[in-house]
Tab-separated table of C-alpha atoms in Angstrom:
chain	number	residue	atom	x	y	z
B	1176	UNK	CA	10.568	-7.695	-18.695
B	1177	UNK	CA	8.065	-9.237	-16.289
B	1178	UNK	CA	4.796	-8.009	-14.802
B	1179	UNK	CA	3.001	-10.192	-12.270
B	1180	UNK	CA	-0.691	-10.838	-12.877
B	1181	UNK	CA	-3.800	-11.424	-10.772
B	1182	UNK	CA	-3.295	-14.527	-8.665
B	1183	UNK	CA	0.360	-13.824	-7.818
B	1184	UNK	CA	1.014	-13.826	-4.077
B	1185	UNK	CA	3.201	-10.682	-4.270
B	1186	UNK	CA	0.162	-8.666	-5.423
B	1187	UNK	CA	-1.721	-9.483	-2.207
B	1188	UNK	CA	1.068	-8.503	0.198
B	1189	UNK	CA	1.361	-5.201	2.023
B	1190	UNK	CA	4.609	-3.797	0.641
B	1191	UNK	CA	7.509	-2.922	2.925
B	1192	UNK	CA	8.899	0.620	3.151
B	1193	UNK	CA	12.072	1.466	1.267
B	1194	UNK	CA	14.638	2.130	3.979
B	1195	UNK	CA	17.413	3.601	1.844
B	1196	UNK	CA	17.722	4.703	-1.765
B	1197	UNK	CA	20.856	2.971	-2.995
B	1198	UNK	CA	22.112	1.720	-6.357
B	1199	UNK	CA	19.875	-1.386	-6.130
B	1200	UNK	CA	16.767	0.781	-5.695
B	1201	UNK	CA	17.843	3.052	-8.548
B	1202	UNK	CA	18.386	0.028	-10.798
B	1203	UNK	CA	14.998	-1.399	-9.819
B	1204	UNK	CA	13.367	1.950	-10.657
B	1205	UNK	CA	15.029	1.983	-14.089
B	1206	UNK	CA	13.871	-1.584	-14.779
B	1207	UNK	CA	10.335	-0.762	-13.656
B	1208	UNK	CA	10.218	2.286	-15.941
B	1209	UNK	CA	11.316	0.154	-18.868
B	1210	UNK	CA	8.766	-2.568	-18.048
B	1211	UNK	CA	6.017	0.047	-17.769
B	1212	UNK	CA	6.926	1.333	-21.241
B	1213	UNK	CA	7.205	-2.145	-22.762
B	1214	UNK	CA	3.732	-3.048	-21.494
B	1215	UNK	CA	2.276	0.392	-22.424
B	1216	UNK	CA	1.384	1.508	-18.901
B	1217	UNK	CA	1.243	4.875	-17.165
B	1218	UNK	CA	2.096	3.542	-13.718
B	1219	UNK	CA	3.729	0.480	-12.180
B	1220	UNK	CA	4.110	-0.434	-8.519
B	1221	UNK	CA	7.061	-2.513	-7.312
B	1222	UNK	CA	4.828	-5.483	-6.320
B	1223	UNK	CA	3.693	-5.723	-9.946
B	1224	UNK	CA	7.358	-6.153	-10.834
B	1225	UNK	CA	7.787	-8.826	-8.156
B	1226	UNK	CA	9.232	-6.688	-5.349
B	1227	UNK	CA	7.229	-6.102	-2.181
B	1228	UNK	CA	8.492	-2.540	-1.714
B	1229	UNK	CA	6.693	0.798	-1.411
B	1230	UNK	CA	7.921	2.233	-4.697
B	1231	UNK	CA	5.987	3.370	-7.783
B	1232	UNK	CA	6.914	4.691	-11.208
B	1233	UNK	CA	4.598	6.994	-13.165
B	1234	UNK	CA	4.520	8.301	-16.706
B	1235	UNK	CA	1.161	10.051	-17.041
B	1236	UNK	CA	0.932	12.034	-20.301
B	1237	UNK	CA	1.044	15.823	-19.804
B	1238	UNK	CA	-2.023	16.396	-21.989
B	1239	UNK	CA	-4.149	14.875	-19.203
B	1240	UNK	CA	-3.712	17.970	-17.014
B	1241	UNK	CA	-6.930	19.180	-15.351
B	1242	UNK	CA	-5.125	21.929	-13.461
B	1243	UNK	CA	-4.696	20.632	-9.916
B	1244	UNK	CA	-1.471	21.784	-8.208
B	1245	UNK	CA	0.016	18.295	-8.339
B	1246	UNK	CA	-0.644	17.905	-12.043
B	1247	UNK	CA	0.889	21.313	-12.758
B	1248	UNK	CA	3.993	20.437	-10.741
B	1249	UNK	CA	4.447	16.738	-11.512
B	1250	UNK	CA	3.290	16.092	-15.083
B	1251	UNK	CA	6.223	18.075	-16.565
B	1252	UNK	CA	8.574	15.867	-14.495
B	1253	UNK	CA	7.361	12.560	-15.944
B	1254	UNK	CA	8.551	9.859	-15.840
B	1255	UNK	CA	8.710	10.005	-12.061
B	1256	UNK	CA	9.728	7.464	-9.429
B	1257	UNK	CA	8.429	7.854	-5.881
B	1258	UNK	CA	9.459	6.129	-2.681
B	1259	UNK	CA	7.168	5.365	0.271
B	1260	UNK	CA	4.200	7.246	-1.226
B	1261	UNK	CA	1.061	7.813	0.796
B	1262	UNK	CA	-2.311	9.445	0.393
B	1263	UNK	CA	-2.935	11.799	3.294
B	1264	UNK	CA	-6.327	13.205	2.239
B	1265	UNK	CA	-9.121	12.398	-0.204
B	1266	UNK	CA	-11.737	14.695	-1.702
B	1267	UNK	CA	-15.368	14.134	-0.746
B	1268	UNK	CA	-16.370	14.198	-4.410
B	1269	UNK	CA	-16.099	10.853	-6.241
B	1270	UNK	CA	-15.723	10.088	-9.927
B	1271	UNK	CA	-16.407	6.862	-11.807
B	1272	UNK	CA	-14.010	6.004	-14.625
B	1273	UNK	CA	-13.016	2.849	-16.435
B	1274	UNK	CA	-9.706	1.384	-15.293
B	1275	UNK	CA	-7.380	-1.288	-16.535
B	1276	UNK	CA	-4.165	-2.662	-15.091
B	1277	UNK	CA	-0.944	-4.199	-16.349
B	1278	UNK	CA	-1.536	-6.976	-13.798
B	1279	UNK	CA	-5.077	-7.570	-15.092
B	1280	UNK	CA	-4.405	-7.456	-18.845
B	1281	UNK	CA	-7.243	-6.813	-21.290
B	1282	UNK	CA	-9.875	-6.457	-18.556
B	1283	UNK	CA	-11.476	-3.065	-17.922
B	1284	UNK	CA	-14.211	-1.973	-15.537
B	1285	UNK	CA	-15.609	1.212	-13.972
B	1286	UNK	CA	-14.130	2.148	-10.581
B	1287	UNK	CA	-15.418	4.864	-8.256
B	1288	UNK	CA	-12.608	6.832	-6.611
B	1289	UNK	CA	-12.189	10.248	-4.971
B	1290	UNK	CA	-11.859	13.001	-7.589
B	1291	UNK	CA	-8.564	14.138	-6.054
B	1292	UNK	CA	-6.116	13.148	-3.346
B	1293	UNK	CA	-3.325	14.788	-1.408
B	1294	UNK	CA	-0.260	12.697	-2.105
B	1295	UNK	CA	3.060	12.665	-0.222
B	1296	UNK	CA	6.239	10.843	-1.261
B	1297	UNK	CA	9.972	11.081	-1.704
B	1298	UNK	CA	11.750	11.110	-5.062
B	1299	UNK	CA	14.847	9.064	-5.857
B	1300	UNK	CA	16.878	12.234	-5.297
B	1301	UNK	CA	15.593	12.615	-1.746
B	1302	UNK	CA	13.149	15.452	-2.451
B	1303	UNK	CA	9.943	15.287	-0.419
B	1304	UNK	CA	6.829	16.159	-2.425
B	1305	UNK	CA	3.269	16.758	-1.291
B	1306	UNK	CA	0.551	17.831	-3.716
B	1307	UNK	CA	-3.148	17.680	-4.372
B	1308	UNK	CA	-3.570	15.617	-7.538
B	1309	UNK	CA	-6.707	15.121	-9.605
B	1310	UNK	CA	-7.515	13.965	-13.096
B	1311	UNK	CA	-5.739	10.959	-14.540
B	1312	UNK	CA	-2.704	11.528	-12.305
B	1313	UNK	CA	-4.849	11.477	-9.147
B	1314	UNK	CA	-6.566	8.281	-10.295
B	1315	UNK	CA	-3.242	6.688	-11.234
B	1316	UNK	CA	-1.801	7.536	-7.812
B	1317	UNK	CA	-4.772	5.895	-6.100
B	1318	UNK	CA	-4.590	2.840	-8.355
B	1319	UNK	CA	-0.837	2.318	-7.895
B	1320	UNK	CA	-0.880	2.917	-4.146
B	1321	UNK	CA	-3.603	0.271	-3.863
B	1322	UNK	CA	-0.994	-2.191	-5.184
B	1323	UNK	CA	1.242	-1.307	-2.238
B	1324	UNK	CA	-1.563	-2.396	0.086
B	1325	UNK	CA	-2.284	-5.667	-1.700
B	1326	UNK	CA	-5.287	-4.437	-3.702
B	1327	UNK	CA	-6.139	-4.619	-7.389
B	1328	UNK	CA	-8.691	-2.349	-9.042
B	1329	UNK	CA	-10.938	-5.417	-9.276
B	1330	UNK	CA	-11.146	-5.388	-5.459
B	1331	UNK	CA	-12.856	-1.966	-5.668
B	1332	UNK	CA	-15.612	-2.883	-8.125
B	1333	UNK	CA	-19.300	-2.739	-7.394
B	1334	UNK	CA	-21.013	-6.122	-7.274
B	1335	UNK	CA	-22.535	-5.441	-10.696
B	1336	UNK	CA	-19.196	-4.504	-12.309
B	1337	UNK	CA	-17.461	-7.479	-10.696
B	1338	UNK	CA	-20.145	-9.809	-12.029
B	1339	UNK	CA	-19.544	-8.513	-15.579
B	1340	UNK	CA	-15.797	-9.305	-15.529
B	1341	UNK	CA	-15.826	-12.358	-13.216
B	1342	UNK	CA	-15.473	-14.906	-16.025
B	1343	UNK	CA	-12.597	-13.038	-17.676
B	1344	UNK	CA	-10.842	-12.582	-14.332
B	1345	UNK	CA	-11.217	-16.279	-13.469
B	1346	UNK	CA	-9.813	-17.226	-16.904
B	1347	UNK	CA	-6.867	-14.858	-16.352
B	1348	UNK	CA	-6.088	-16.405	-12.966
B	1349	UNK	CA	-6.389	-19.954	-14.380
B	1350	UNK	CA	-4.131	-19.133	-17.325
B	1351	UNK	CA	-1.707	-17.435	-14.958
B	1352	UNK	CA	-1.039	-20.649	-13.082
B	1353	UNK	CA	0.833	-22.080	-16.078
B	1354	UNK	CA	3.282	-19.137	-16.162
B	1355	UNK	CA	3.539	-18.445	-12.407
B	1356	UNK	CA	1.288	-15.401	-12.834
B	1357	UNK	CA	3.801	-13.526	-14.974
B	1358	UNK	CA	3.564	-11.662	-18.264
B	1359	UNK	CA	6.899	-11.722	-20.022
B	1360	UNK	CA	8.169	-9.548	-22.857
B	1361	UNK	CA	11.614	-9.817	-24.394
B	1362	UNK	CA	11.735	-6.173	-25.563
């Protein structure tokens, strides 16, 4: 299992749309779900797994439900793979919460994001979904979709928060050079 880390070129690319869900895409989704579990994540975007495609897997725990329509509909369906996801609206209200990332291991910082988003995507089975999502699911959607646009959560930090983690982030990128910016687990 491999997850690419900060400094990897694939994490800075704008991911390409998935044109067709075929056996290769289904296999990639299964591998991504397994990698997400192995590395103890709740979301993983295809670029983090080395594929510049607009695909994300989620496994947000159901106990994190704050009651938005998307949480009520989607949390019981976890784990969930979505194809070509997009955010079509954002709430005016913002919330600050600490975030981490499988591609930025062991580094956490507060990120300000909209409290909820309206999210549209297609499932592996061809179902189109569109829901307002808040809580941890809404934040996870925003975080993972950033990966599809070449952004890490560290790109969204305030100057003060960035200053606090700068040394750790620079050490991560330097260490990453020796392993081609990959975390590897044999599980």
